[in-house]
mmCIF file of C-alpha atoms in Angstrom:
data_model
loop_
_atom_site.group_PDB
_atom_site.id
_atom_site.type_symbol
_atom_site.label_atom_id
_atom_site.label_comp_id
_atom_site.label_asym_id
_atom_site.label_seq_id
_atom_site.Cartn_x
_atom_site.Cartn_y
_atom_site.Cartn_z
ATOM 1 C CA UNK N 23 -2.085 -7.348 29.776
ATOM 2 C CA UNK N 24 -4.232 -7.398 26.512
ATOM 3 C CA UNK N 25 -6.329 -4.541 24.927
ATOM 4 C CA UNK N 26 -9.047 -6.675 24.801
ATOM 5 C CA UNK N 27 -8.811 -7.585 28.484
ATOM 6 C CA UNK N 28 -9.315 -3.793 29.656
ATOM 7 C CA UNK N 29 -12.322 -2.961 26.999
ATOM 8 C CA UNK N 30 -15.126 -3.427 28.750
ATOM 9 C CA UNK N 31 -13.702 -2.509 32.372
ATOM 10 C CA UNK N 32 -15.110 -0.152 34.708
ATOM 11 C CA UNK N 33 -13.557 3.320 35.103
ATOM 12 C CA UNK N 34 -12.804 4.192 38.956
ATOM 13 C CA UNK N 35 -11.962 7.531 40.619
ATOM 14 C CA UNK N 36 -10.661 7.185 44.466
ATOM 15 C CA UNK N 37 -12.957 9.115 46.583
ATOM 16 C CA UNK N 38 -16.286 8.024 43.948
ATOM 17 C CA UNK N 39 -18.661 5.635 45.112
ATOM 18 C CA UNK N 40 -19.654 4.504 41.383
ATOM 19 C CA UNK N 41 -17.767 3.699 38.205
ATOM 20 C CA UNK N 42 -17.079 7.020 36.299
ATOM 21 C CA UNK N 43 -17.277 5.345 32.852
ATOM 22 C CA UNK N 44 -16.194 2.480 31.065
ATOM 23 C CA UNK N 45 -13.235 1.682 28.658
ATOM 24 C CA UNK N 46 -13.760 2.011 24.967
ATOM 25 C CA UNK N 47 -10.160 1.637 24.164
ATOM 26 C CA UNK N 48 -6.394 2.664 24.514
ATOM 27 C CA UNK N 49 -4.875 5.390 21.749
ATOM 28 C CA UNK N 50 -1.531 4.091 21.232
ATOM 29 C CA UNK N 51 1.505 6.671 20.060
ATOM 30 C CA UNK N 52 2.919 4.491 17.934
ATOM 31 C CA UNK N 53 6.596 6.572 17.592
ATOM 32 C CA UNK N 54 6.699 6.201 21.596
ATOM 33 C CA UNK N 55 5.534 2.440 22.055
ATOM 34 C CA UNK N 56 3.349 3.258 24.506
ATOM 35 C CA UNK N 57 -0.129 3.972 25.272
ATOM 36 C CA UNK N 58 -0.996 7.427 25.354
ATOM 37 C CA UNK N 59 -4.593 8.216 25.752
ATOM 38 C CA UNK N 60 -7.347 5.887 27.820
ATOM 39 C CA UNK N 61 -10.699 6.500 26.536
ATOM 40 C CA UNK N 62 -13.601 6.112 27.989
ATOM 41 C CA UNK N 63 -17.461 6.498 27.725
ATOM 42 C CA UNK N 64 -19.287 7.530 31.016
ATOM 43 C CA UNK N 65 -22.688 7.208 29.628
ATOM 44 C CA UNK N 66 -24.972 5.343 26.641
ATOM 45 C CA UNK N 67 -25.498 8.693 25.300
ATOM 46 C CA UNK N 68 -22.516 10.797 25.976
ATOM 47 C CA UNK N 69 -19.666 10.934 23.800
ATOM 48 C CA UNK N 70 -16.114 9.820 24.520
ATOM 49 C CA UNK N 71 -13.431 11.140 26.647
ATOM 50 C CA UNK N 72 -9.728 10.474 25.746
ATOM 51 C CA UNK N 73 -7.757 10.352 29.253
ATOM 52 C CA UNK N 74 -4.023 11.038 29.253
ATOM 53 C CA UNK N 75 -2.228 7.429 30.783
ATOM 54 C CA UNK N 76 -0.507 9.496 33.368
ATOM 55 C CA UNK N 77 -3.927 9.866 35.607
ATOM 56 C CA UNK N 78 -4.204 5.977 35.421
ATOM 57 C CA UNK N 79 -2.993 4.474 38.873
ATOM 58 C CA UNK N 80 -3.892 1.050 38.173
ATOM 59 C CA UNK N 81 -5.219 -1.077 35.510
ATOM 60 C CA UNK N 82 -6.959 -4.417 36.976
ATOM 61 C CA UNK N 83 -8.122 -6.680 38.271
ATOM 62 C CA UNK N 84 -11.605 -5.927 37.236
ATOM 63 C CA UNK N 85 -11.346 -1.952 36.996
ATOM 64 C CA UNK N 86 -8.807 0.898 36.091
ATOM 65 C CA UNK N 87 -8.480 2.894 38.495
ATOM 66 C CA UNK N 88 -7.835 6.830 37.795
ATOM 67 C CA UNK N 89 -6.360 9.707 39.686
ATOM 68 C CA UNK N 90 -8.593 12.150 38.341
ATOM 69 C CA UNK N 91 -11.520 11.329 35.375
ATOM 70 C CA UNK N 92 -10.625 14.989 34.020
ATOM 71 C CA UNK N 93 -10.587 14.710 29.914
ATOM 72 C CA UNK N 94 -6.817 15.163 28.336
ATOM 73 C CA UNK N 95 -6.426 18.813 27.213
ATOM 74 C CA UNK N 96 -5.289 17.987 23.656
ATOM 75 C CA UNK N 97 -6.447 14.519 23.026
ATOM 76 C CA UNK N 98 -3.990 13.353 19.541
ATOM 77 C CA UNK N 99 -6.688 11.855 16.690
ATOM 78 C CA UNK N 100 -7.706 7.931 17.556
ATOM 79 C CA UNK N 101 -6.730 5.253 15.659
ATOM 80 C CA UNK N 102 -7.871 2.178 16.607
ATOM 81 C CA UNK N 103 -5.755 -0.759 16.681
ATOM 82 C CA UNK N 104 -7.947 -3.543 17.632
ATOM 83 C CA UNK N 105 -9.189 -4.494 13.739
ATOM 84 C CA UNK N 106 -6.564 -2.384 11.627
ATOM 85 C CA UNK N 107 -5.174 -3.659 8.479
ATOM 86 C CA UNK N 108 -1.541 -4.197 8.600
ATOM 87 C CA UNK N 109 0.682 -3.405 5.798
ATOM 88 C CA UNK N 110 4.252 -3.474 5.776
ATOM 89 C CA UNK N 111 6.585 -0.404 4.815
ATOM 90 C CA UNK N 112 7.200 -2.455 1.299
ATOM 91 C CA UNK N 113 3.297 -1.758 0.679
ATOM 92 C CA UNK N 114 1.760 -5.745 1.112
ATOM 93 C CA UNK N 115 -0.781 -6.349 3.328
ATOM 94 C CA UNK N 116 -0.144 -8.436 6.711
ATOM 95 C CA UNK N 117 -3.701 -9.174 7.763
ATOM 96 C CA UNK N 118 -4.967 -6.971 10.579
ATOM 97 C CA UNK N 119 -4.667 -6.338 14.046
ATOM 98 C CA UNK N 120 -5.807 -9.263 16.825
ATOM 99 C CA UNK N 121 -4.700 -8.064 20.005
ATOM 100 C CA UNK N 122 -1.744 -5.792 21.261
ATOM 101 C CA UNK N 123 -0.050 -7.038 24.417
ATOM 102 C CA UNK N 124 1.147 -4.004 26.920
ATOM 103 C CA UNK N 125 2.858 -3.227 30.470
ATOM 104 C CA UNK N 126 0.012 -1.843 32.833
ATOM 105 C CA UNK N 127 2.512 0.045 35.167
ATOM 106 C CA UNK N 128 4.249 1.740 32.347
ATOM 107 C CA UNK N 129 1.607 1.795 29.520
ATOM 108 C CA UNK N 130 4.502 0.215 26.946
ATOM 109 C CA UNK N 131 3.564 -1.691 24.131
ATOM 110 C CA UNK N 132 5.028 -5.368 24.483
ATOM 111 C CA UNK N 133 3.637 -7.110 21.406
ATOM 112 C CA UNK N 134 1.088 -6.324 18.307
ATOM 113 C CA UNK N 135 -0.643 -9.341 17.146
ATOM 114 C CA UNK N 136 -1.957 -9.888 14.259
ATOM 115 C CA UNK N 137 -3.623 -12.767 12.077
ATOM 116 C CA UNK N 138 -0.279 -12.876 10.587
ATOM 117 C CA UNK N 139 2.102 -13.676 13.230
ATOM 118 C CA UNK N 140 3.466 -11.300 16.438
ATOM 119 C CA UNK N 141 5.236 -7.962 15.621
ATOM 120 C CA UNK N 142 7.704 -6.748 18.014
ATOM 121 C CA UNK N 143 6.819 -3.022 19.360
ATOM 122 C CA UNK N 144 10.530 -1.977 17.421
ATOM 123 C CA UNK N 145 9.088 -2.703 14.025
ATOM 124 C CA UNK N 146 5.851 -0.158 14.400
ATOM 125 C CA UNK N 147 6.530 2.960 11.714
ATOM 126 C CA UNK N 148 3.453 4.984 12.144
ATOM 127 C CA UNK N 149 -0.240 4.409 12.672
ATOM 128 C CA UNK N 150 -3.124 6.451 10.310
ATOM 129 C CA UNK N 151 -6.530 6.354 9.255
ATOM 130 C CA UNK N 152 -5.265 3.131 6.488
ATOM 131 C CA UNK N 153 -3.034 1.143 8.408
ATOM 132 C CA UNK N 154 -0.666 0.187 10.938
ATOM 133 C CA UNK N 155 2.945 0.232 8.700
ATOM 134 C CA UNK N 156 5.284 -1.799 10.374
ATOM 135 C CA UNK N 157 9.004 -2.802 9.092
ATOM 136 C CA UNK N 158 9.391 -5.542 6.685
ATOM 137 C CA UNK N 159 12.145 -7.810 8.494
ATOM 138 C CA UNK N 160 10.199 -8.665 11.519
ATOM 139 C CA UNK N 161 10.395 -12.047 12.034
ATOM 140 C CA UNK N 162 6.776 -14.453 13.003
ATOM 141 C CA UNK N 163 7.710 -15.903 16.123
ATOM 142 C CA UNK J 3 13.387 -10.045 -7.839
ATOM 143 C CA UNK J 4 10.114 -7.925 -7.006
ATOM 144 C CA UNK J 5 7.552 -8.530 -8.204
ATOM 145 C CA UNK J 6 5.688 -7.909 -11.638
ATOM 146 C CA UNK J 7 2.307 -4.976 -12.069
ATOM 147 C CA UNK J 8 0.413 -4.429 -15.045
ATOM 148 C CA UNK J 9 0.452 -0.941 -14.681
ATOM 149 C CA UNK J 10 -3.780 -1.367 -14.988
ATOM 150 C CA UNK J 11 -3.861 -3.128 -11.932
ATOM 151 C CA UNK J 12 -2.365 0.210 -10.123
ATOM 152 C CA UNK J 13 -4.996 2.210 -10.819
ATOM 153 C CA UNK J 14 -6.983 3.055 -7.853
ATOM 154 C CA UNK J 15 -4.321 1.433 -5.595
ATOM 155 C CA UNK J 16 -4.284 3.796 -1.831
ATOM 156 C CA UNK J 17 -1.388 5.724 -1.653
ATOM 157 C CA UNK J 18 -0.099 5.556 1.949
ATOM 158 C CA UNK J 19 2.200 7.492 3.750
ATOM 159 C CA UNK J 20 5.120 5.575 5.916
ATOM 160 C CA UNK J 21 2.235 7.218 9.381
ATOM 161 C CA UNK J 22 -0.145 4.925 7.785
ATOM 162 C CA UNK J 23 -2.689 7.953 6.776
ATOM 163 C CA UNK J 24 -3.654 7.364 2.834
ATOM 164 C CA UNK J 25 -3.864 10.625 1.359
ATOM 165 C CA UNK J 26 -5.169 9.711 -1.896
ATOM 166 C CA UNK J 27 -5.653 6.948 -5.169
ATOM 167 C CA UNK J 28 -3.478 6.168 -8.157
ATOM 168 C CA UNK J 29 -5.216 7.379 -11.240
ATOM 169 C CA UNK J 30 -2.762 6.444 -14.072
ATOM 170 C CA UNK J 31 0.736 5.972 -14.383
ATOM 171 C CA UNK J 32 3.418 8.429 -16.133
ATOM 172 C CA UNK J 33 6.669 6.838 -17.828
ATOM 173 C CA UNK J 34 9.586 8.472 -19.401
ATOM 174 C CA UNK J 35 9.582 8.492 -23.033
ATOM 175 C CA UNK J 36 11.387 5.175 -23.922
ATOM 176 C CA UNK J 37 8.687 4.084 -22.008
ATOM 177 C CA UNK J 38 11.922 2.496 -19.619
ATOM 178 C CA UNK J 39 10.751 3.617 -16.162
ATOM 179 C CA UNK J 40 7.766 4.854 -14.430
ATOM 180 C CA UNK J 41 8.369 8.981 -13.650
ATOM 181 C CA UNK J 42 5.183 9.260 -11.644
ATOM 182 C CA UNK J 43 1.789 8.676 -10.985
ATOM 183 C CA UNK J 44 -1.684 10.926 -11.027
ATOM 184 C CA UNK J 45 -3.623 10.799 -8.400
ATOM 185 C CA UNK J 46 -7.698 10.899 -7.279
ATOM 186 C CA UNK J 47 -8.966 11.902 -4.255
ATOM 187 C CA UNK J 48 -9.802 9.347 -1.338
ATOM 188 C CA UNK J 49 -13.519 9.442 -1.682
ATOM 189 C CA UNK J 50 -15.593 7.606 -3.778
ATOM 190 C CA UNK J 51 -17.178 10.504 -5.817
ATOM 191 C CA UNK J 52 -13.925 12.555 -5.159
ATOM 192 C CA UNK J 53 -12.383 13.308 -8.749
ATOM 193 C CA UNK J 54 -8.598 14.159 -10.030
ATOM 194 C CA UNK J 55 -6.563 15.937 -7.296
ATOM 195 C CA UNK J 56 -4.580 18.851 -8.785
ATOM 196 C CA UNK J 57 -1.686 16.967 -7.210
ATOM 197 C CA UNK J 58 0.431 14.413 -8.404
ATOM 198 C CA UNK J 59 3.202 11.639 -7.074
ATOM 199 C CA UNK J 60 7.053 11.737 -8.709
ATOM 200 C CA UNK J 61 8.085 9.003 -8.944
ATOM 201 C CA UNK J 62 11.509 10.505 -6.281
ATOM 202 C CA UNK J 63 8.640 10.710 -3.941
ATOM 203 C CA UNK J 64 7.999 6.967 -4.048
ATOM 204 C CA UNK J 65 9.568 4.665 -0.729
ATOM 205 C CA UNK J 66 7.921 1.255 -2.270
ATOM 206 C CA UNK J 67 5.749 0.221 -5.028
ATOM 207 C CA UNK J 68 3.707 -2.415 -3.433
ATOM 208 C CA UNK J 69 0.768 -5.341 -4.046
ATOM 209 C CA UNK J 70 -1.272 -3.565 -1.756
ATOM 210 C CA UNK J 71 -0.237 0.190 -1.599
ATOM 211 C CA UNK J 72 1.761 2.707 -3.515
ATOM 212 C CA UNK J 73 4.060 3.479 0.312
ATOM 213 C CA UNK J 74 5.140 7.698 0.463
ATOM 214 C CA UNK J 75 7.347 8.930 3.056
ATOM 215 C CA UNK J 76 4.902 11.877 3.972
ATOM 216 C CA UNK J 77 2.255 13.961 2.008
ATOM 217 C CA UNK J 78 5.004 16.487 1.652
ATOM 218 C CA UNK J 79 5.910 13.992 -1.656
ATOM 219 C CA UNK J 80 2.910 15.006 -3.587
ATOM 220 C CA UNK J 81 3.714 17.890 -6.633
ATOM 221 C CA UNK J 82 1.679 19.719 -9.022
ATOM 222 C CA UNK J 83 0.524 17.388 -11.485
ATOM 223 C CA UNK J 84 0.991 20.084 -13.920
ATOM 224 C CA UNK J 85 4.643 19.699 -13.260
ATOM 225 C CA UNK J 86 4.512 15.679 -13.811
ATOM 226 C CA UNK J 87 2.790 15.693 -17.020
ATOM 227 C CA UNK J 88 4.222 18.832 -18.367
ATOM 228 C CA UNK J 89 6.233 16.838 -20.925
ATOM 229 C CA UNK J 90 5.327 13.158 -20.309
ATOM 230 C CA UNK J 91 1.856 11.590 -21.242
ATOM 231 C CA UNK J 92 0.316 9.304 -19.044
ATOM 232 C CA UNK J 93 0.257 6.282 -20.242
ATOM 233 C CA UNK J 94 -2.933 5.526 -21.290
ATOM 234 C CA UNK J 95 -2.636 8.343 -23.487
ATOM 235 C CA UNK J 96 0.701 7.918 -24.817
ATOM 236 C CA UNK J 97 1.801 3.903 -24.866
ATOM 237 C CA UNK J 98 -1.596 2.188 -24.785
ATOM 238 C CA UNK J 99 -2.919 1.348 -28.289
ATOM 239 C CA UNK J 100 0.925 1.841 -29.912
ATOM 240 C CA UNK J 101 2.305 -0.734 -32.008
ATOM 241 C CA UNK J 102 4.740 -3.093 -30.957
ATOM 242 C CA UNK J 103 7.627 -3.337 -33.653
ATOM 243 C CA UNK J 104 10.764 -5.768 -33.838
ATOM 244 C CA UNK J 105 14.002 -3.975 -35.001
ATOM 245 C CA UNK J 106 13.273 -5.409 -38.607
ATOM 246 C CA UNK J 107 9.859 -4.039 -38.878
ATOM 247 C CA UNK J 108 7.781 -7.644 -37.804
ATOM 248 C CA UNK J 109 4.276 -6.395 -36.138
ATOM 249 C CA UNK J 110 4.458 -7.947 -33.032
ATOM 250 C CA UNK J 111 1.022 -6.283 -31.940
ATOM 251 C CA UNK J 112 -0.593 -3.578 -29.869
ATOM 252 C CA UNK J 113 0.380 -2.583 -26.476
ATOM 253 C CA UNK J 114 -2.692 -3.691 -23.597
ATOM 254 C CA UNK J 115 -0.674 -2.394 -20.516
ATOM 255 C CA UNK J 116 2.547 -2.181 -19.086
ATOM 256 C CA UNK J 117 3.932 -4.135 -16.743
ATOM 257 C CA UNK J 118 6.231 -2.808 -14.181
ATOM 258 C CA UNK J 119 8.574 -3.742 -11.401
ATOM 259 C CA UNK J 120 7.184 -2.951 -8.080
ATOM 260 C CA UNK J 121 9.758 -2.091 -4.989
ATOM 261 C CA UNK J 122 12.050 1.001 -5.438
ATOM 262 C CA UNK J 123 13.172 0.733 -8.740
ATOM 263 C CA UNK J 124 9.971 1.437 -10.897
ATOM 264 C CA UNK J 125 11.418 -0.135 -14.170
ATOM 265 C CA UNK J 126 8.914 -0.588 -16.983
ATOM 266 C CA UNK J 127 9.906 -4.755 -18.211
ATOM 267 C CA UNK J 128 7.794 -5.500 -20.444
ATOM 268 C CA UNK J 129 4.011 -5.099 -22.035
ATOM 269 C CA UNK J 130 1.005 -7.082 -22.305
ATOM 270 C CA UNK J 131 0.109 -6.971 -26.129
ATOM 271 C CA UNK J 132 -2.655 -8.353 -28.336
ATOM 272 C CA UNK J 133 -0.467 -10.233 -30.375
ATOM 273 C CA UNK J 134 -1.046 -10.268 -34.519
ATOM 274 C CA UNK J 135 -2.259 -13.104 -36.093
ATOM 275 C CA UNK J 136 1.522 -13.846 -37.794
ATOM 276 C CA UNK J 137 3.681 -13.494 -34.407
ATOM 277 C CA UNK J 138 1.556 -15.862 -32.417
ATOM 278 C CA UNK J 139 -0.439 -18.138 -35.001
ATOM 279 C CA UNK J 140 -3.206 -19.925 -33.432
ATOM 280 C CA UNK J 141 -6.903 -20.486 -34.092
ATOM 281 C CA UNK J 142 -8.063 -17.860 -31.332
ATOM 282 C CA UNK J 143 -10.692 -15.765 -33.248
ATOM 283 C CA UNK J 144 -9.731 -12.859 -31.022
ATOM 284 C CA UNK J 145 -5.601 -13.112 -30.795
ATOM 285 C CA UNK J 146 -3.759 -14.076 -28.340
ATOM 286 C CA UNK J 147 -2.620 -11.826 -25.274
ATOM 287 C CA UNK J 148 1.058 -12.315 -24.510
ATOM 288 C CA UNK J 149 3.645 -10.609 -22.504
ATOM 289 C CA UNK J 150 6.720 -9.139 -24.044
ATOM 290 C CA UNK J 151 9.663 -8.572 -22.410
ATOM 291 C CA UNK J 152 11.008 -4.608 -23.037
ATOM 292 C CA UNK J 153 14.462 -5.723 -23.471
ATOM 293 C CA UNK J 154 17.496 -3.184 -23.029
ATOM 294 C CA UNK J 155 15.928 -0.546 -25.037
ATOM 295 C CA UNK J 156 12.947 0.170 -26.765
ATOM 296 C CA UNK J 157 11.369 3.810 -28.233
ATOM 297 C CA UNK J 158 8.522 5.044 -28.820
ATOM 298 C CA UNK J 159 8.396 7.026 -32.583
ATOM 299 C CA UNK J 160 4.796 8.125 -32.844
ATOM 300 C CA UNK J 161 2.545 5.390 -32.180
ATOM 301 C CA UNK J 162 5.126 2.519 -32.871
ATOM 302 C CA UNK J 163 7.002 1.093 -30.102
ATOM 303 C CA UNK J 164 10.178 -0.525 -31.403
ATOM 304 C CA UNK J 165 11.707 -3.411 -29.661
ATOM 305 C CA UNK J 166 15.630 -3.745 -29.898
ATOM 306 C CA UNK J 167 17.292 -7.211 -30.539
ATOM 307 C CA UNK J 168 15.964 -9.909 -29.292
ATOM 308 C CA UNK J 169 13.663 -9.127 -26.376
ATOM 309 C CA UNK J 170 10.530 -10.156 -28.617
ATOM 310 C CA UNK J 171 12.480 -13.772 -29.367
ATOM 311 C CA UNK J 172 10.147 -15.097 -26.390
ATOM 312 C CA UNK J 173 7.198 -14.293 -24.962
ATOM 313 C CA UNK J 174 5.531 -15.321 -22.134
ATOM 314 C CA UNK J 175 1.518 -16.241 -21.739
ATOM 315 C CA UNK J 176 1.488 -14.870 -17.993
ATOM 316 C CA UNK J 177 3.303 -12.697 -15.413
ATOM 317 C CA UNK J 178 4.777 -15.324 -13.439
ATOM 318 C CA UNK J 179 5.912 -16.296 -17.166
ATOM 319 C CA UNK J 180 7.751 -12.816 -17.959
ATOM 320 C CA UNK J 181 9.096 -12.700 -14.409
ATOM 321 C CA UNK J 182 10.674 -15.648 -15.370
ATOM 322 C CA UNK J 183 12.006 -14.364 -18.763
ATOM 323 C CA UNK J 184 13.205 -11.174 -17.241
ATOM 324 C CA UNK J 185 14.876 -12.812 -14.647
ATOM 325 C CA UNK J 186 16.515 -15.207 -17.353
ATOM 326 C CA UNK J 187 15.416 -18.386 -15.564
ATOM 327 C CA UNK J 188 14.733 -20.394 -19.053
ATOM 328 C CA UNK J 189 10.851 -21.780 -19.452
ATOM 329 C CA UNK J 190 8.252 -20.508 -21.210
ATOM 330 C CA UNK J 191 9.052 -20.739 -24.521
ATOM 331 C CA UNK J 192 7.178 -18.412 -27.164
ATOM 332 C CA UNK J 193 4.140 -20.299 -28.152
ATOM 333 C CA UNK J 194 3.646 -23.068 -25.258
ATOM 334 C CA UNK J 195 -0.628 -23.837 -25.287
ATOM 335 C CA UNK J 196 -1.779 -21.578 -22.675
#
């Protein structure tokens, strides 16, 4: 499934009878390879809450649906993804970010793709407020 | 081989760590005092009306010099820069403006900027220079702007930079130019219309 695919999607809770929110994004710990964080906004003019990915039960079709809607205790800082620049860990740029590709069940990160080819989830260093550093040898496949 | 800097265009280059976060700017460079190798670099803060940060980047510090971003391995890197420029001038200060001498005493011209390797190894090869009317003749009313290779050693006596052997027997009118000189690949030859 695609991070652009779940923007957008209403935010379910089991025993609710209306969406709780919807998604704003996915926070992605980049040393794990997996999505950490869901986050959500439940109204036009209420903030964001970051929810931890182990209260998701099921992402699609056309909802996520959530154990509980309860905001993660320690939510890590956001980075989003969706729009970073890339640079590699040799310090050139590498466009930015298109799309990331990831397993609903687990939350892993399959693919990054960017408007410079596909990077492998292996080659991710780190994610910050500048860029997404990934590993120089990746290969564009 | 990596690729060739003027050591101008560095300035205000992001310094990121390997986590992506940039923690700060490049303000000038530092080099060692045969002007051989780049020890360092001073730093400004991230913001736009942020000025000098008491900290500064050795050069140790340094995973990759890139196009688009001076790469750190963590903030953990950054020093005093007290401690960087305790003994070495940056090199606006120090190299900029210095004569450029052959080993026979031939003006070759004034040092613009220095032009380093980027990557890991941070090796000053060579200088942009405004050269004087008798190195380069040409009808240019304000001189011609070449690039000198460093050659195997150079120092820097006061303001005169003195070239060793040969390295100012050709010049180059570009950087792809020197990169080609400094990698020996033959073209370019001193004096080819720019």
């Amino acid at each position: 499934m695609l991070f652009t695919e779940v923007r957008g999607l209403p935010v379910l809770v089991p025993d609710g009878d209306g969406p709780v929110g919807t998604v704003t994004s996915l926070t992605v710990d980049v040393a794990a390879g997996a999505v950490s964080r869901l986050r959500l906004r439940r109204g036009r003019f209420r903030g964001e809450t970051a929810l931890p990915w182990e209260a998701v039960l099921s992402v699609g079709p056309g909802a996520v649906r959530v154990g509980s809607a309860e905001a993660a205790e320690s939510a890590p800082v956001h980075h989003e993804l969706l729009g970073h620049r890339v640079l590699t860990e040799n310090g050139t740029a590498r466009g930015t970010v298109l799309d990331v590709a990831f397993a609903p069940e687990t939350g892993r990160v399959l693919a990054v793709f960017t408007t410079r080819g596909e990077v492998p989830p292996d080659r991710l260093l780190g994610l910050g407020d500048h860029a997404l550093v990934v590993r120089t040898a990746w290969a564009v496949r | 081989m990596n690729e060739l800097m003027a050591a101008r265009s560095l300035t205000t280059r992001p310094v990121v760590t390997l986590g992506g976060d940039a923690v700060a700017h490049v303000k000038d460079t530092v080099c060692d005092a045969g002007a051989s190798r780049i020890t360092g670099f001073t730093l400004t803060g991230r913001g736009l009306l942020s000025g000098p940060l008491k900290e500064g980047l050795p050069w140790s510090s340094v995973y990759a010099l890139g196009h688009d971003a001076v790469m750190i391995r963590d903030r953990r890197g950054l020093v005093s820069a007290a401690v960087l420029t305790e003994r070495r001038q940056s090199l606006r200060a120090e190299v900029i403006g210095a004569r450029v001498l052959t080993e026979a005493g031939d003006e070759v011209g004034t040092v613009l900027d220095v032009v380093v390797e980027g990557g890991t190894g941070g090796r000053v090869v060579g200088f942009r220079v405004a050269a004087s009317r008798r190195f380069v003749p040409g009808q240019s009313r304000h001189g011609r702007r070449v690039y000198v290779p460093r050659g195997v050693s150079a120092t820097l006596a006061g303001r005169d930079l003195v070239l060793a052997g040969e390295a100012a027997a050709h010049v180059a009118d570009d950087l792809p130019g020197l990169t080609a000189l400094v990698a020996g690949v033959p073209g370019h030859p001193k004096g080819s219309p720019p």
